[in-house]
Coordinates of C-alpha atoms in Angstrom, one line a residue:
M1 CA -4.2 13.8 22.7
K2 CA -6.6 14.1 19.9
I3 CA -6.2 12.0 16.7
S4 CA -5.5 15.0 14.7
T5 CA -2.2 15.6 16.7
V6 CA -1.2 12.1 15.5
I7 CA -2.2 12.7 11.9
Q8 CA -0.4 16.2 11.8
H9 CA 2.8 14.4 12.9
L10 CA 2.6 11.7 10.2
E11 CA 2.0 14.1 7.5
I12 CA 5.0 16.2 8.3
F13 CA 6.9 12.9 7.8
A14 CA 4.8 11.8 4.7
P15 CA 2.7 14.8 3.5
A16 CA -0.8 13.7 2.0
A17 CA -0.1 15.8 -1.1
L18 CA 2.4 13.3 -2.0
Q19 CA 0.1 10.5 -2.5
E20 CA -0.6 9.4 -6.1
A21 CA -3.8 10.5 -7.9
Y22 CA -5.5 7.0 -7.8
D23 CA -4.8 6.6 -4.0
N24 CA -7.0 7.1 -1.0
A25 CA -4.8 7.9 1.7
G26 CA -5.9 9.7 4.9
L27 CA -8.5 9.4 7.5
L28 CA -10.9 6.7 6.3
T29 CA -13.3 6.3 9.2
G30 CA -13.9 8.1 12.5
S31 CA -13.1 11.8 13.6
D32 CA -9.7 13.4 14.0
Q33 CA -11.3 15.3 17.0
W34 CA -11.7 12.1 19.0
E35 CA -9.3 11.7 22.0
C36 CA -7.0 9.1 21.0
T37 CA -7.0 6.1 23.5
G38 CA -4.1 4.1 21.8
I39 CA -2.7 3.2 18.4
I40 CA -2.4 0.0 16.4
V41 CA 0.0 0.1 13.6
A42 CA -0.7 -2.5 10.8
L43 CA 0.1 -3.0 7.1
D44 CA -3.6 -3.8 6.4
T45 CA -6.9 -3.1 8.1
T46 CA -8.9 -6.4 8.4
E47 CA -11.6 -7.5 10.6
D48 CA -9.3 -9.2 12.9
V49 CA -7.1 -5.9 13.3
V50 CA -10.2 -4.0 14.2
A51 CA -11.1 -6.5 16.7
E52 CA -7.6 -6.5 18.1
A53 CA -7.8 -2.7 18.4
I54 CA -11.0 -3.0 20.2
S55 CA -9.6 -5.6 22.7
K56 CA -6.6 -3.5 23.4
K57 CA -8.6 -0.2 23.9
C58 CA -7.1 1.5 21.0
N59 CA -9.3 3.7 18.9
L60 CA -6.8 4.5 16.1
I61 CA -5.5 2.0 13.5
I62 CA -2.6 3.5 11.2
A63 CA -2.3 1.1 8.2
H64 CA -0.2 1.4 5.1
H65 CA -2.9 0.1 2.8
P66 CA -6.3 2.0 2.6
I67 CA -9.2 -0.5 3.4
I68 CA -11.4 1.7 1.2
F69 CA -9.8 2.1 -2.1
K70 CA -12.0 2.1 -5.0
G71 CA -15.1 3.6 -3.0
L72 CA -18.2 2.0 -1.6
K73 CA -21.6 2.5 -3.0
K74 CA -23.3 0.2 -0.4
I75 CA -22.3 -0.8 3.0
T76 CA -24.0 -4.1 3.6
G77 CA -21.4 -6.5 4.9
K78 CA -21.3 -8.7 1.9
N79 CA -17.5 -8.7 1.8
Y80 CA -14.4 -8.1 4.1
V81 CA -14.1 -4.5 3.1
E82 CA -17.7 -3.7 4.2
R83 CA -17.5 -5.8 7.3
T84 CA -14.2 -4.1 8.3
V85 CA -15.7 -0.7 7.8
I86 CA -18.9 -1.5 9.7
S87 CA -17.0 -2.8 12.7
A88 CA -14.8 0.1 12.8
I89 CA -17.7 2.5 12.7
K90 CA -19.8 0.6 15.3
N91 CA -16.9 0.6 17.7
D92 CA -15.7 4.2 17.2
V93 CA -12.3 3.1 15.8
A94 CA -10.7 5.5 13.4
I95 CA -8.7 4.1 10.4
Y96 CA -6.0 6.2 8.9
A97 CA -4.1 5.0 5.8
I98 CA -0.6 6.4 4.9
H99 CA 0.0 4.7 1.5
T100 CA 1.8 6.1 -1.5
N101 CA 2.7 9.3 0.4
L102 CA 4.9 7.0 2.5
D103 CA 6.2 5.2 -0.5
N104 CA 7.1 8.5 -2.1
V105 CA 9.5 9.9 0.6
I106 CA 13.1 8.8 0.7
R107 CA 13.0 7.5 4.3
G108 CA 9.6 5.8 3.9
V109 CA 8.8 2.4 2.7
N110 CA 11.7 2.0 0.3
G111 CA 14.2 3.6 2.7
K112 CA 13.3 0.9 5.4
I113 CA 14.1 -1.7 2.6
A114 CA 17.3 0.0 1.9
E115 CA 18.2 -0.1 5.5
L116 CA 17.6 -3.7 6.0
L117 CA 20.0 -4.3 3.0
G118 CA 22.6 -2.0 4.3
L119 CA 22.5 0.2 1.1
K120 CA 24.2 3.5 1.0
N121 CA 24.0 6.8 -1.1
L122 CA 20.2 6.6 -1.4
T123 CA 18.6 8.5 -4.4
I124 CA 14.9 8.4 -5.7
L125 CA 14.7 6.1 -8.7
K126 CA 12.0 8.1 -10.3
P127 CA 11.7 11.6 -8.9
T128 CA 8.4 13.4 -8.8
E129 CA 8.7 16.7 -10.3
L130 CA 6.9 18.8 -7.7
P131 CA 7.0 22.4 -8.4
L132 CA 9.0 24.7 -6.1
K133 CA 8.2 28.3 -5.0
K134 CA 9.9 30.9 -3.2
L135 CA 8.8 33.2 -0.4
V136 CA 10.3 36.5 0.3
T137 CA 9.3 38.6 3.3
F138 CA 10.7 41.5 5.4
A139 CA 11.2 41.5 9.1
P140 CA 12.6 43.9 11.8
L141 CA 16.0 42.7 12.6
K142 CA 15.1 41.6 16.1
E143 CA 12.3 39.5 14.8
A144 CA 14.2 37.9 11.8
E145 CA 15.2 34.7 13.7
K146 CA 11.6 34.1 15.1
I147 CA 10.1 34.3 11.5
R148 CA 12.9 32.0 10.1
S149 CA 12.3 29.5 12.7
A150 CA 8.6 29.5 11.9
L151 CA 9.0 29.2 8.2
F152 CA 11.6 26.2 8.7
A153 CA 9.0 24.5 11.1
A154 CA 6.4 24.6 8.5
G155 CA 8.5 23.0 5.9
A156 CA 10.3 25.7 4.0
G157 CA 14.0 25.8 3.2
R158 CA 14.5 22.0 2.6
L159 CA 16.9 21.2 -0.2
G160 CA 17.7 17.5 -0.3
K161 CA 19.6 16.3 2.5
Y162 CA 19.8 20.0 3.9
S163 CA 17.3 21.8 6.0
E164 CA 16.8 25.4 7.4
C165 CA 18.1 26.9 4.0
S166 CA 17.6 30.6 3.6
F167 CA 19.1 33.8 2.2
N168 CA 19.1 36.9 4.2
I169 CA 20.1 40.5 3.5
E170 CA 19.7 43.7 5.8
G171 CA 18.0 46.8 4.2
T172 CA 15.7 49.7 5.1
G173 CA 12.0 49.4 4.8
T174 CA 9.7 52.5 5.0
F175 CA 6.0 52.7 5.6
T176 CA 3.3 55.3 6.9
A177 CA 0.5 53.9 9.2
G178 CA -2.9 55.2 8.4
D179 CA -5.8 56.1 10.6
G180 CA -7.0 53.0 12.3
A181 CA -3.7 51.2 12.1
D182 CA -2.0 49.4 14.9
P183 CA 1.6 49.7 14.1
H184 CA 4.3 47.5 15.6
V185 CA 6.8 50.4 15.3
G186 CA 6.5 54.0 14.2
N187 CA 3.7 56.6 14.6
I188 CA 0.3 57.2 12.9
G189 CA 0.6 59.5 9.9
K190 CA 4.4 59.7 9.9
R191 CA 6.8 57.9 7.5
H192 CA 8.8 55.3 9.3
E193 CA 12.1 53.9 8.5
E194 CA 13.1 50.4 10.0
R195 CA 16.2 48.5 9.6
E196 CA 14.9 45.1 8.2
M197 CA 15.9 41.6 7.2
K198 CA 15.0 40.5 3.8
I199 CA 14.4 36.7 4.2
E200 CA 14.2 34.2 1.1
V201 CA 13.1 30.6 1.4
I202 CA 12.1 27.9 -1.1
F203 CA 9.4 25.3 -0.6
N204 CA 7.4 22.7 -2.3
A205 CA 4.2 24.3 -3.6
Y206 CA 1.8 22.1 -1.8
L207 CA 3.0 23.6 1.5
Q208 CA 2.0 27.3 0.5
D209 CA -0.9 27.8 2.8
K210 CA 0.8 26.3 5.7
I211 CA 4.0 28.3 5.3
V212 CA 2.3 31.6 4.7
K213 CA 0.1 30.9 7.6
A214 CA 3.2 30.3 9.9
M215 CA 5.0 33.3 8.5
I216 CA 1.9 35.6 9.3
E217 CA 1.6 34.2 12.8
A218 CA 5.2 34.8 13.7
H219 CA 5.3 38.3 12.0
P220 CA 5.0 41.1 14.4
Y221 CA 3.7 43.6 11.7
E222 CA 0.0 44.2 11.4
E223 CA 0.3 43.7 7.7
A224 CA 3.2 41.4 6.8
A225 CA 4.8 42.3 3.5
Y226 CA 5.8 39.1 1.4
D227 CA 6.1 38.0 -2.1
I228 CA 5.7 34.4 -3.6
F229 CA 7.3 33.3 -6.9
Q230 CA 6.9 30.3 -8.9
L231 CA 10.3 28.6 -9.7
S232 CA 11.0 26.4 -12.9
N233 CA 13.3 24.0 -11.0
Y234 CA 12.4 21.2 -8.9
L235 CA 13.6 18.9 -6.0
A236 CA 14.4 15.4 -6.4
D237 CA 13.9 14.1 -2.9
T238 CA 10.4 12.5 -3.5
G239 CA 9.1 10.1 -5.9
S240 CA 9.0 6.3 -6.7
G241 CA 11.5 3.6 -5.9
L242 CA 15.0 4.0 -4.7
L243 CA 18.6 3.5 -5.9
G244 CA 21.3 2.6 -3.5
E245 CA 24.7 0.9 -3.3
L246 CA 26.1 -2.2 -1.4
P247 CA 29.2 -1.3 0.7
E248 CA 31.0 -4.0 -1.3
A249 CA 30.2 -5.5 -4.6
T250 CA 28.9 -9.2 -4.4
D251 CA 27.5 -11.7 -6.7
E252 CA 23.8 -12.4 -7.6
I253 CA 23.4 -15.6 -5.6
S254 CA 25.0 -14.1 -2.4
L255 CA 22.7 -11.1 -2.7
L256 CA 19.5 -13.3 -3.0
Q257 CA 20.7 -15.2 0.1
K258 CA 20.9 -12.0 1.8
I259 CA 17.6 -10.7 0.9
K260 CA 16.0 -14.1 1.7
S261 CA 17.4 -13.9 5.2
S262 CA 16.7 -10.2 5.8
F263 CA 12.9 -10.6 4.8
N264 CA 12.4 -14.1 6.2
L265 CA 11.5 -15.4 2.8
K266 CA 10.5 -18.9 1.7
V267 CA 11.0 -18.1 -1.9
I268 CA 12.2 -15.5 -4.2
K269 CA 10.9 -15.4 -8.0
H270 CA 13.6 -13.9 -10.1
T271 CA 14.8 -13.7 -13.7
R272 CA 17.8 -15.6 -15.1
F273 CA 21.1 -14.7 -13.5
T274 CA 23.1 -12.3 -15.6
G275 CA 26.6 -13.1 -14.2
N276 CA 27.0 -9.4 -13.1
K277 CA 28.7 -8.4 -9.9
V278 CA 26.2 -6.4 -7.9
K279 CA 26.8 -3.1 -6.3
K280 CA 24.0 -0.7 -7.4
I281 CA 20.6 -1.9 -6.7
A282 CA 17.0 -0.5 -7.5
L283 CA 14.0 -1.3 -5.3
C284 CA 10.3 -0.5 -4.9
G285 CA 8.2 -1.9 -2.1
G286 CA 4.9 -3.2 -3.3
A287 CA 3.8 -3.6 -6.8
G288 CA 6.7 -2.1 -8.8
S289 CA 6.6 -3.4 -12.5
F290 CA 6.1 0.0 -13.6
L291 CA 9.5 0.9 -12.8
I292 CA 11.5 -1.8 -14.6
P293 CA 12.4 0.4 -17.6
T294 CA 13.6 3.2 -15.1
A295 CA 15.4 0.4 -13.0
I296 CA 17.3 -0.7 -16.3
A297 CA 18.0 2.8 -17.5
S298 CA 19.6 3.6 -13.9
Q299 CA 22.3 1.1 -14.7
A300 CA 21.3 -0.9 -11.5
K301 CA 22.2 -4.7 -11.7
V302 CA 19.4 -5.8 -9.5
Y303 CA 15.8 -4.5 -9.2
I304 CA 13.9 -5.8 -6.0
T305 CA 10.2 -5.3 -5.9
S306 CA 7.1 -7.6 -6.2
D307 CA 3.8 -8.3 -8.1
I308 CA 5.7 -9.1 -11.3
T309 CA 3.5 -10.9 -13.9
Y310 CA 4.9 -13.7 -16.1
H311 CA 5.1 -11.4 -19.2
E312 CA 6.9 -8.6 -17.3
F313 CA 9.6 -10.8 -16.3
F314 CA 10.7 -10.9 -19.9
D315 CA 11.1 -7.1 -19.8
A316 CA 14.4 -7.7 -18.0
D317 CA 15.9 -8.7 -21.2
N318 CA 18.9 -10.1 -19.6
K319 CA 19.9 -6.6 -18.6
I320 CA 19.0 -6.7 -15.0
L321 CA 18.1 -9.3 -12.4
I322 CA 14.5 -8.9 -11.3
A323 CA 13.8 -10.1 -7.9
D324 CA 9.9 -10.5 -6.9
I325 CA 10.0 -11.0 -3.2
G326 CA 6.3 -10.6 -2.6
H327 CA 4.1 -7.8 -1.7
Y328 CA 3.6 -8.2 2.0
E329 CA 7.2 -9.5 2.2
S330 CA 8.5 -6.2 0.7
E331 CA 6.4 -4.0 3.0
Q332 CA 6.1 -6.0 6.1
F333 CA 8.8 -3.8 8.0
T334 CA 6.6 -0.6 7.3
I335 CA 4.9 -1.6 10.6
D336 CA 8.2 -1.3 12.3
L337 CA 9.2 2.0 10.5
L338 CA 5.8 3.6 11.7
H339 CA 5.9 2.3 15.1
T340 CA 9.4 3.5 15.7
N341 CA 8.5 7.1 14.1
L342 CA 5.5 7.3 16.5
K343 CA 7.1 6.1 19.6
E344 CA 9.8 8.6 19.2
K345 CA 7.3 11.3 19.0
F346 CA 4.8 10.2 21.6
V347 CA 7.1 8.6 24.2
S348 CA 4.7 7.9 27.0
F349 CA 1.6 7.0 24.8
A350 CA 0.4 3.5 23.8
V351 CA 1.7 2.7 20.3
L352 CA 1.3 -1.1 19.5
K353 CA 2.3 -3.1 16.5
T354 CA -0.4 -5.4 15.3
E355 CA 0.1 -9.1 16.3
V356 CA -2.2 -10.2 13.4
N357 CA -0.5 -11.4 10.1
T358 CA -2.6 -9.9 7.4
N359 CA -0.7 -11.5 4.6
P360 CA -3.4 -13.1 2.1
V361 CA -0.8 -15.2 0.3
H362 CA 0.4 -18.6 1.7
Y363 CA 3.0 -21.0 0.5
F364 CA 2.5 -24.7 0.4
T365 CA 6.1 -26.2 0.9

């Protein structure tokens, strides 16, 4: 199996186009054409993780955080980033980062946090307004299902919790094949009438090339007729943070105790207790201070995130309880998320979870 096969699978789950503009997700070292000997899943790529991959004969590291983030002008080994990259390149270890694109899908990093807390009725806290398009094509009746299936497999027809959405109507198409044509039906120089199915599907604009290619490859006609329309509405299933609800309302102290237990925490930094009963919760794995106003506006009673600064704690303004559980701690189970996803797809292949704790923050207790 080539590394490209693994990447293609991951980018169906968390498309690269969903990463933020400042991010550097994707293949950072190595070639996607290498034969994959094994996979190590980690939160961060460090020198120790590369050494672990080498010792376990795995030539692909899949990490949440990109080891190359701001760009490298020199690679001399003067810091841990450069040393890690040098070691990976010298030992033919590919590094693939799946970062904010995994944050921005509802079943990604934040979905895992919500799962651990038992939250239901999940919605995106701050949706990304990705433009939608509609593809319309026309197929012989006998080939319509084949084309629909190809479109669905390429990512078309997804609406929130629904998939394989399309609209279909029968009609009559006409064409005359010219000299040199190789028509699927009909004869050269004679107008042909064919009972056809008009198929309409919507899709996220970033998928256009993939969807058009899939449609053309599945279509029996030498020249497939199709239209693409830009739509003015959006889907709300991608974006930053999540909102969810507890099965039963609880008090703030009981919730913090549950968070502490679920995430194996030594400490939780938080704002003053508001005295509110808690059912609706906002959350964002990693650094989430930018979503504090959105969490307050959502009417959530608690916002779980990390990397809140001293002055940002004041922004709670006694309207919400902010719980800072730590960056590593909030994202640590992303390793389990990716490991499970890959093992379900590549059942007989070596997919390992790192045994290296890459958390750079330690607590003296």
